[in-house]
Structures are given as C-alpha cells and as structure tokens.
C-alpha cells in the first residue's frame, strides 16, 4: 500500500456521461497530482494542486476539471465523455513539491467509456 | 520541449544485465526517477537520483546520470523473469514555490527470456 488511495478502481460509463475520480494523498503530503495513461499518449501530466490551490496545469482538456478540498483529498471530474477518454488515471502525492522529491502514486482508476 | 525519450523494447536472457536508457530535456531537473509498471498494475517507484549525483546503486539496480548529455540509465544486474515489465524514466520539473510536475518517458518494455 503506497498510502495514496484512489477510488473507484474501475469505472465503465457511456459516452456523454460525467464521472468523478477521487484521490486521498499520503498522510502529510500537501500536493496532489493527476496523470492520464493511455495507449496513444503515454503518461501525461494533467494538473497539480498544493494545499487547495491549483499550481500547475498540463494537457488537461476543458471538459476535465479538478479540485482539492480542505481535508486535502482531490477529485478529478470528467464530463461529456468520449471514447478517447478511456484510460488509466493516476493520482500522486509528494513530500516536497518545491524540489520534486518523494512522489508516490496510487494504484489508478481504469476508466472505460463505451 | 518536455520530451523524455526511451527506446521502446529490450530483450535479455535471464541472468544477464539489462541497461535501459533515457534522454531527458531539462538540465534544471532536480530529481530523476525510474518507475516499473507490470501489466494492469500501477507505477512502482524503483529508484531515484538527485541531479548532483553521477551514480546511485541500490542492490541489483545502478543508476547513472550524465548531466552534460542529459542521459540517464538504469542497469539491472542478474535480470530475472520477474523483472519483465515496462520501465519509465521521469524528470522532475520545478517552477518555483511548490509548483512541480513529473514528465515521463515513453516507457521501455523489458522482456526477460528464461
């Protein structure tokens, strides 16, 4: 157990729908990151939050949004889903986002859009 | 750019050494990481190296860093069939304050023949 908890592990939904992925960071980590892993794009950075504030943005679609709550858990919302959104979504937290040290990844949520 | 390059495939015999190579882009990266991903599984941190180091050894794993050429390698001694997986290198990019992200390479599939 890495200490980063992601739910659900698997999600199957239809095109056009909206889903929410949840992540609880390792105890004590203030920073949360979301990544998407797909066959054609590889592992892509989506977004970083630090203590509730958005800090860095990657190749995140406008249909996707995220937030980090006061208890530090984070949610990634994916809307108007398309077949191409099917992927493995990872959450990570880090000990020291100032230096980039101590990334720990959750086991991921596998999203299948049908 | 933020491209991290890796060769796609490596095949070795059990008991041999494996060397997986990676070329990264940002000379200001603080930490560089190696992750292992088995089929259908999450990202397992194997090892990391701080940018002011040239080499790090951890049991069967040896990481070499050439900052001048922006080249990172992972050597696995006495490779076992259980080492068969995809290996990702990643560089940590800092943007000041608590803003940071990991950029992943394309991944190298290591196949170990018995």
PDB file of C-alpha atoms in Angstrom:
ATOM      1  CA  UNK A   1       0.000   0.000   0.000  1.00  0.00           C
ATOM      2  CA  UNK A   2       1.580   3.248  -1.191  1.00  0.00           C
ATOM      3  CA  UNK A   3      -0.521   5.427   1.092  1.00  0.00           C
ATOM      4  CA  UNK A   4      -2.241   7.149  -1.849  1.00  0.00           C
ATOM      5  CA  UNK A   5      -5.814   5.904  -2.196  1.00  0.00           C
ATOM      6  CA  UNK A   6      -7.794   6.121  -5.401  1.00  0.00           C
ATOM      7  CA  UNK A   7     -11.430   5.216  -5.878  1.00  0.00           C
ATOM      8  CA  UNK A   8     -13.032   3.628  -7.726  1.00  0.00           C
ATOM      9  CA  UNK A   9     -10.561   1.124  -9.179  1.00  0.00           C
ATOM     10  CA  UNK A  10     -12.660   0.532 -12.270  1.00  0.00           C
ATOM     11  CA  UNK A  11     -15.357   2.589 -13.941  1.00  0.00           C
ATOM     12  CA  UNK A  12     -17.382   1.825 -17.040  1.00  0.00           C
ATOM     13  CA  UNK A  13     -19.625   4.524 -18.418  1.00  0.00           C
ATOM     14  CA  UNK A  14     -21.252   5.656 -21.641  1.00  0.00           C
ATOM     15  CA  UNK A  15     -20.230   8.453 -23.973  1.00  0.00           C
ATOM     16  CA  UNK A  16     -21.582  11.828 -22.972  1.00  0.00           C
ATOM     17  CA  UNK A  17     -21.661  10.983 -19.274  1.00  0.00           C
ATOM     18  CA  UNK A  18     -19.794  12.591 -16.387  1.00  0.00           C
ATOM     19  CA  UNK A  19     -17.686  10.815 -13.757  1.00  0.00           C
ATOM     20  CA  UNK A  20     -15.735  11.790 -10.657  1.00  0.00           C
ATOM     21  CA  UNK A  21     -12.477  10.148  -9.645  1.00  0.00           C
ATOM     22  CA  UNK A  22     -11.314  10.504  -6.082  1.00  0.00           C
ATOM     23  CA  UNK A  23      -7.857  10.574  -4.534  1.00  0.00           C
ATOM     24  CA  UNK A  24      -6.634  10.727  -0.944  1.00  0.00           C
ATOM     25  CA  UNK A  25      -2.963  11.686  -0.679  1.00  0.00           C
ATOM     26  CA  UNK A  26      -0.446  10.050   1.628  1.00  0.00           C
ATOM     27  CA  UNK A  27      -0.715  11.372   5.174  1.00  0.00           C
ATOM     28  CA  UNK A  28       1.197  14.626   5.496  1.00  0.00           C
ATOM     29  CA  UNK A  29       1.540  15.308   1.766  1.00  0.00           C
ATOM     30  CA  UNK A  30       0.004  18.620   0.744  1.00  0.00           C
ATOM     31  CA  UNK A  31       0.453  18.271  -3.006  1.00  0.00           C
ATOM     32  CA  UNK A  32      -1.680  16.142  -5.311  1.00  0.00           C
ATOM     33  CA  UNK A  33      -1.081  15.419  -8.997  1.00  0.00           C
ATOM     34  CA  UNK A  34      -3.275  13.804 -11.645  1.00  0.00           C
ATOM     35  CA  UNK A  35      -1.917  11.834 -14.602  1.00  0.00           C
ATOM     36  CA  UNK A  36      -3.579  10.107 -17.528  1.00  0.00           C
ATOM     37  CA  UNK A  37      -2.109   6.986 -19.102  1.00  0.00           C
ATOM     38  CA  UNK A  38      -3.422   5.958 -22.499  1.00  0.00           C
ATOM     39  CA  UNK A  39      -2.008   3.767 -25.242  1.00  0.00           C
ATOM     40  CA  UNK A  40      -1.552   6.579 -27.729  1.00  0.00           C
ATOM     41  CA  UNK A  41      -0.486   9.407 -25.383  1.00  0.00           C
ATOM     42  CA  UNK A  42       1.537   7.579 -22.763  1.00  0.00           C
ATOM     43  CA  UNK A  43       1.702   9.057 -19.258  1.00  0.00           C
ATOM     44  CA  UNK A  44       0.548  12.664 -19.389  1.00  0.00           C
ATOM     45  CA  UNK A  45       0.560  15.183 -16.566  1.00  0.00           C
ATOM     46  CA  UNK A  46      -2.872  16.764 -16.115  1.00  0.00           C
ATOM     47  CA  UNK A  47      -2.820  19.051 -13.090  1.00  0.00           C
ATOM     48  CA  UNK A  48      -1.216  19.759  -9.697  1.00  0.00           C
ATOM     49  CA  UNK A  49      -2.808  21.095  -6.524  1.00  0.00           C
ATOM     50  CA  UNK A  50      -0.983  22.264  -3.434  1.00  0.00           C
ATOM     51  CA  UNK A  51      -2.888  22.838  -0.198  1.00  0.00           C
ATOM     52  CA  UNK A  52      -6.119  23.512  -2.070  1.00  0.00           C
ATOM     53  CA  UNK A  53      -4.634  25.753  -4.727  1.00  0.00           C
ATOM     54  CA  UNK A  54      -4.060  24.901  -8.387  1.00  0.00           C
ATOM     55  CA  UNK A  55      -0.329  25.138  -9.102  1.00  0.00           C
ATOM     56  CA  UNK A  56       0.470  23.615 -12.469  1.00  0.00           C
ATOM     57  CA  UNK A  57      -1.543  22.591 -15.478  1.00  0.00           C
ATOM     58  CA  UNK A  58      -0.634  20.181 -18.217  1.00  0.00           C
ATOM     59  CA  UNK A  59      -2.541  18.808 -21.163  1.00  0.00           C
ATOM     60  CA  UNK A  60      -5.888  18.820 -19.405  1.00  0.00           C
ATOM     61  CA  UNK A  61      -8.955  19.120 -21.589  1.00  0.00           C
ATOM     62  CA  UNK A  62     -11.538  21.821 -20.884  1.00  0.00           C
ATOM     63  CA  UNK A  63     -14.081  19.039 -20.264  1.00  0.00           C
ATOM     64  CA  UNK A  64     -11.959  17.950 -17.309  1.00  0.00           C
ATOM     65  CA  UNK A  65     -11.689  19.783 -14.002  1.00  0.00           C
ATOM     66  CA  UNK A  66     -10.216  19.070 -10.613  1.00  0.00           C
ATOM     67  CA  UNK A  67     -10.187  20.423  -7.113  1.00  0.00           C
ATOM     68  CA  UNK A  68      -8.512  19.788  -3.793  1.00  0.00           C
ATOM     69  CA  UNK A  69     -10.590  20.029  -0.646  1.00  0.00           C
ATOM     70  CA  UNK A  70      -9.636  21.331   2.835  1.00  0.00           C
ATOM     71  CA  UNK A  71      -9.002  17.760   4.018  1.00  0.00           C
ATOM     72  CA  UNK A  72      -6.526  17.530   1.078  1.00  0.00           C
ATOM     73  CA  UNK A  73      -8.351  14.854  -0.879  1.00  0.00           C
ATOM     74  CA  UNK A  74      -8.788  15.649  -4.544  1.00  0.00           C
ATOM     75  CA  UNK A  75     -11.393  14.911  -7.181  1.00  0.00           C
ATOM     76  CA  UNK A  76     -10.985  14.808 -10.941  1.00  0.00           C
ATOM     77  CA  UNK A  77     -14.206  15.458 -12.829  1.00  0.00           C
ATOM     78  CA  UNK A  78     -14.505  14.254 -16.414  1.00  0.00           C
ATOM     79  CA  UNK A  79     -17.540  15.365 -18.378  1.00  0.00           C
ATOM     80  CA  UNK A  80     -19.027  14.860 -21.857  1.00  0.00           C
ATOM     81  CA  UNK A  81     -17.007  11.688 -22.020  1.00  0.00           C
ATOM     82  CA  UNK A  82     -15.694  10.416 -25.331  1.00  0.00           C
ATOM     83  CA  UNK A  83     -14.352   7.007 -26.307  1.00  0.00           C
ATOM     84  CA  UNK A  84     -10.852   8.502 -26.378  1.00  0.00           C
ATOM     85  CA  UNK A  85     -11.059   9.357 -22.678  1.00  0.00           C
ATOM     86  CA  UNK A  86     -10.745   5.675 -21.848  1.00  0.00           C
ATOM     87  CA  UNK A  87      -7.502   5.451 -19.915  1.00  0.00           C
ATOM     88  CA  UNK A  88      -5.863   4.732 -16.605  1.00  0.00           C
ATOM     89  CA  UNK A  89      -5.946   7.800 -14.355  1.00  0.00           C
ATOM     90  CA  UNK A  90      -3.306   8.039 -11.668  1.00  0.00           C
ATOM     91  CA  UNK A  91      -3.126  10.292  -8.681  1.00  0.00           C
ATOM     92  CA  UNK A  92       0.149  11.007  -6.898  1.00  0.00           C
ATOM     93  CA  UNK A  93       1.191  12.990  -3.867  1.00  0.00           C
ATOM     94  CA  UNK A  94       4.617  14.291  -2.969  1.00  0.00           C
ATOM     95  CA  UNK A  95       6.604  15.007   0.156  1.00  0.00           C
ATOM     96  CA  UNK A  96       8.267  18.130  -1.150  1.00  0.00           C
ATOM     97  CA  UNK A  97       6.740  19.733  -4.246  1.00  0.00           C
ATOM     98  CA  UNK A  98       9.327  22.501  -4.009  1.00  0.00           C
ATOM     99  CA  UNK A  99      12.083  20.105  -5.047  1.00  0.00           C
ATOM    100  CA  UNK A 100      10.087  17.383  -6.727  1.00  0.00           C
ATOM    101  CA  UNK A 101      11.077  14.800  -4.179  1.00  0.00           C
ATOM    102  CA  UNK A 102       9.066  11.866  -2.923  1.00  0.00           C
ATOM    103  CA  UNK A 103       6.350  11.186  -5.459  1.00  0.00           C
ATOM    104  CA  UNK A 104       4.050   8.322  -4.529  1.00  0.00           C
ATOM    105  CA  UNK A 105       1.422   7.024  -6.924  1.00  0.00           C
ATOM    106  CA  UNK A 106      -1.930   5.444  -6.245  1.00  0.00           C
ATOM    107  CA  UNK A 107      -2.958   2.242  -7.984  1.00  0.00           C
ATOM    108  CA  UNK A 108      -5.070   4.136 -10.503  1.00  0.00           C
ATOM    109  CA  UNK A 109      -8.659   4.245 -11.754  1.00  0.00           C
ATOM    110  CA  UNK A 110      -9.284   2.437 -15.017  1.00  0.00           C
ATOM    111  CA  UNK A 111     -11.956   4.319 -16.957  1.00  0.00           C
ATOM    112  CA  UNK A 112     -13.686   2.637 -19.869  1.00  0.00           C
ATOM    113  CA  UNK A 113     -16.032   4.728 -21.986  1.00  0.00           C
ATOM    114  CA  UNK A 114     -18.387   2.684 -24.174  1.00  0.00           C
TER     115      UNK A 114
ATOM    116  CA  UNK B   1      10.222  20.946 -25.125  1.00  0.00           C
ATOM    117  CA  UNK B   2       9.361  18.429 -22.452  1.00  0.00           C
ATOM    118  CA  UNK B   3      10.051  15.192 -24.302  1.00  0.00           C
ATOM    119  CA  UNK B   4      11.716  12.383 -22.421  1.00  0.00           C
ATOM    120  CA  UNK B   5      12.886   9.688 -24.800  1.00  0.00           C
ATOM    121  CA  UNK B   6      13.387   5.983 -24.220  1.00  0.00           C
ATOM    122  CA  UNK B   7      13.913   3.034 -26.513  1.00  0.00           C
ATOM    123  CA  UNK B   8      10.710   1.036 -26.839  1.00  0.00           C
ATOM    124  CA  UNK B   9      11.873  -2.521 -26.300  1.00  0.00           C
ATOM    125  CA  UNK B  10      14.684  -4.534 -24.739  1.00  0.00           C
ATOM    126  CA  UNK B  11      15.031  -8.302 -24.663  1.00  0.00           C
ATOM    127  CA  UNK B  12      17.555 -10.077 -22.430  1.00  0.00           C
ATOM    128  CA  UNK B  13      18.216 -13.559 -21.135  1.00  0.00           C
ATOM    129  CA  UNK B  14      17.671 -14.438 -17.502  1.00  0.00           C
ATOM    130  CA  UNK B  15      20.857 -13.843 -15.514  1.00  0.00           C
ATOM    131  CA  UNK B  16      22.203 -11.203 -17.906  1.00  0.00           C
ATOM    132  CA  UNK B  17      22.374  -7.484 -17.128  1.00  0.00           C
ATOM    133  CA  UNK B  18      19.793  -5.115 -18.605  1.00  0.00           C
ATOM    134  CA  UNK B  19      20.517  -1.492 -19.413  1.00  0.00           C
ATOM    135  CA  UNK B  20      17.616   0.846 -20.089  1.00  0.00           C
ATOM    136  CA  UNK B  21      18.452   4.291 -21.403  1.00  0.00           C
ATOM    137  CA  UNK B  22      16.651   7.614 -21.201  1.00  0.00           C
ATOM    138  CA  UNK B  23      17.300  11.083 -22.572  1.00  0.00           C
ATOM    139  CA  UNK B  24      15.646  13.997 -20.812  1.00  0.00           C
ATOM    140  CA  UNK B  25      15.291  17.625 -21.758  1.00  0.00           C
ATOM    141  CA  UNK B  26      15.567  19.985 -18.822  1.00  0.00           C
ATOM    142  CA  UNK B  27      19.015  20.495 -17.339  1.00  0.00           C
ATOM    143  CA  UNK B  28      17.458  22.075 -14.246  1.00  0.00           C
ATOM    144  CA  UNK B  29      15.634  18.878 -13.246  1.00  0.00           C
ATOM    145  CA  UNK B  30      16.264  18.203  -9.564  1.00  0.00           C
ATOM    146  CA  UNK B  31      15.309  14.567  -9.273  1.00  0.00           C
ATOM    147  CA  UNK B  32      15.145  11.822 -11.878  1.00  0.00           C
ATOM    148  CA  UNK B  33      13.147   8.691 -11.289  1.00  0.00           C
ATOM    149  CA  UNK B  34      12.748   5.149 -12.534  1.00  0.00           C
ATOM    150  CA  UNK B  35       9.332   3.501 -12.239  1.00  0.00           C
ATOM    151  CA  UNK B  36       8.261  -0.043 -13.047  1.00  0.00           C
ATOM    152  CA  UNK B  37       4.808  -0.965 -14.319  1.00  0.00           C
ATOM    153  CA  UNK B  38       3.650  -4.551 -14.606  1.00  0.00           C
ATOM    154  CA  UNK B  39       0.663  -5.412 -16.846  1.00  0.00           C
ATOM    155  CA  UNK B  40      -2.557  -3.957 -15.488  1.00  0.00           C
ATOM    156  CA  UNK B  41      -0.805  -2.565 -12.436  1.00  0.00           C
ATOM    157  CA  UNK B  42       0.182   0.822 -11.089  1.00  0.00           C
ATOM    158  CA  UNK B  43       3.508   2.639 -11.025  1.00  0.00           C
ATOM    159  CA  UNK B  44       6.075   1.237  -8.642  1.00  0.00           C
ATOM    160  CA  UNK B  45       8.964   3.533  -7.707  1.00  0.00           C
ATOM    161  CA  UNK B  46      12.211   1.632  -8.250  1.00  0.00           C
ATOM    162  CA  UNK B  47      14.811   4.254  -7.510  1.00  0.00           C
ATOM    163  CA  UNK B  48      15.684   7.898  -7.969  1.00  0.00           C
ATOM    164  CA  UNK B  49      18.779  10.046  -8.262  1.00  0.00           C
ATOM    165  CA  UNK B  50      19.387  13.619  -7.259  1.00  0.00           C
ATOM    166  CA  UNK B  51      20.764  15.803 -10.007  1.00  0.00           C
ATOM    167  CA  UNK B  52      24.105  16.467  -8.273  1.00  0.00           C
ATOM    168  CA  UNK B  53      24.954  12.758  -8.267  1.00  0.00           C
ATOM    169  CA  UNK B  54      26.574  10.744 -11.045  1.00  0.00           C
ATOM    170  CA  UNK B  55      25.702   7.302  -9.828  1.00  0.00           C
ATOM    171  CA  UNK B  56      23.486   5.546  -7.346  1.00  0.00           C
ATOM    172  CA  UNK B  57      23.474   1.871  -6.507  1.00  0.00           C
ATOM    173  CA  UNK B  58      20.622   0.070  -4.795  1.00  0.00           C
ATOM    174  CA  UNK B  59      21.029  -3.717  -4.597  1.00  0.00           C
ATOM    175  CA  UNK B  60      20.661  -5.000  -8.203  1.00  0.00           C
ATOM    176  CA  UNK B  61      19.917  -1.528  -9.564  1.00  0.00           C
ATOM    177  CA  UNK B  62      22.503   1.004 -10.697  1.00  0.00           C
ATOM    178  CA  UNK B  63      21.523   4.433 -11.969  1.00  0.00           C
ATOM    179  CA  UNK B  64      23.973   6.503 -13.992  1.00  0.00           C
ATOM    180  CA  UNK B  65      23.401  10.176 -14.702  1.00  0.00           C
ATOM    181  CA  UNK B  66      25.269  12.187 -17.324  1.00  0.00           C
ATOM    182  CA  UNK B  67      24.075  15.755 -16.860  1.00  0.00           C
ATOM    183  CA  UNK B  68      26.126  17.118 -19.734  1.00  0.00           C
ATOM    184  CA  UNK B  69      24.387  14.822 -22.216  1.00  0.00           C
ATOM    185  CA  UNK B  70      21.092  14.743 -20.256  1.00  0.00           C
ATOM    186  CA  UNK B  71      21.306  10.974 -20.255  1.00  0.00           C
ATOM    187  CA  UNK B  72      20.028   8.637 -17.574  1.00  0.00           C
ATOM    188  CA  UNK B  73      20.402   4.876 -17.483  1.00  0.00           C
ATOM    189  CA  UNK B  74      19.150   2.047 -15.318  1.00  0.00           C
ATOM    190  CA  UNK B  75      21.181  -1.139 -15.072  1.00  0.00           C
ATOM    191  CA  UNK B  76      19.548  -4.238 -13.617  1.00  0.00           C
ATOM    192  CA  UNK B  77      22.063  -6.896 -12.648  1.00  0.00           C
ATOM    193  CA  UNK B  78      21.203 -10.605 -12.797  1.00  0.00           C
ATOM    194  CA  UNK B  79      17.886  -9.922 -14.533  1.00  0.00           C
ATOM    195  CA  UNK B  80      15.074 -12.264 -13.548  1.00  0.00           C
ATOM    196  CA  UNK B  81      11.812 -13.167 -15.308  1.00  0.00           C
ATOM    197  CA  UNK B  82      10.016 -11.188 -12.600  1.00  0.00           C
ATOM    198  CA  UNK B  83      11.743  -8.072 -13.909  1.00  0.00           C
ATOM    199  CA  UNK B  84       9.702  -8.271 -17.108  1.00  0.00           C
ATOM    200  CA  UNK B  85       7.664  -5.051 -17.178  1.00  0.00           C
ATOM    201  CA  UNK B  86       7.560  -1.563 -18.644  1.00  0.00           C
ATOM    202  CA  UNK B  87      10.138   0.815 -17.199  1.00  0.00           C
ATOM    203  CA  UNK B  88       9.574   4.558 -17.191  1.00  0.00           C
ATOM    204  CA  UNK B  89      12.082   7.264 -16.514  1.00  0.00           C
ATOM    205  CA  UNK B  90      10.769  10.611 -15.318  1.00  0.00           C
ATOM    206  CA  UNK B  91      12.244  14.027 -14.705  1.00  0.00           C
ATOM    207  CA  UNK B  92      11.003  16.415 -12.065  1.00  0.00           C
ATOM    208  CA  UNK B  93      10.461  19.964 -13.323  1.00  0.00           C
ATOM    209  CA  UNK B  94      10.215  22.787 -10.787  1.00  0.00           C
ATOM    210  CA  UNK B  95       8.637  26.154 -11.453  1.00  0.00           C
ATOM    211  CA  UNK B  96       9.291  27.862  -8.142  1.00  0.00           C
ATOM    212  CA  UNK B  97       7.429  27.705  -4.849  1.00  0.00           C
ATOM    213  CA  UNK B  98       5.505  24.483  -4.559  1.00  0.00           C
ATOM    214  CA  UNK B  99       4.917  24.094  -8.277  1.00  0.00           C
ATOM    215  CA  UNK B 100       6.280  20.926  -9.763  1.00  0.00           C
ATOM    216  CA  UNK B 101       5.467  18.147 -12.168  1.00  0.00           C
ATOM    217  CA  UNK B 102       6.923  14.859 -13.363  1.00  0.00           C
ATOM    218  CA  UNK B 103       7.441  14.341 -17.063  1.00  0.00           C
ATOM    219  CA  UNK B 104       7.525  10.697 -18.056  1.00  0.00           C
ATOM    220  CA  UNK B 105       9.340   8.976 -20.836  1.00  0.00           C
ATOM    221  CA  UNK B 106       7.639   6.780 -23.374  1.00  0.00           C
ATOM    222  CA  UNK B 107       8.481   3.615 -21.446  1.00  0.00           C
ATOM    223  CA  UNK B 108      10.715   0.643 -22.298  1.00  0.00           C
ATOM    224  CA  UNK B 109       9.241  -2.836 -22.390  1.00  0.00           C
ATOM    225  CA  UNK B 110      11.754  -5.247 -20.868  1.00  0.00           C
ATOM    226  CA  UNK B 111      11.253  -8.869 -21.853  1.00  0.00           C
ATOM    227  CA  UNK B 112      13.312 -11.427 -19.945  1.00  0.00           C
ATOM    228  CA  UNK B 113      13.734 -14.794 -21.661  1.00  0.00           C
ATOM    229  CA  UNK B 114      14.210 -17.825 -19.388  1.00  0.00           C
TER     230      UNK B 114
END
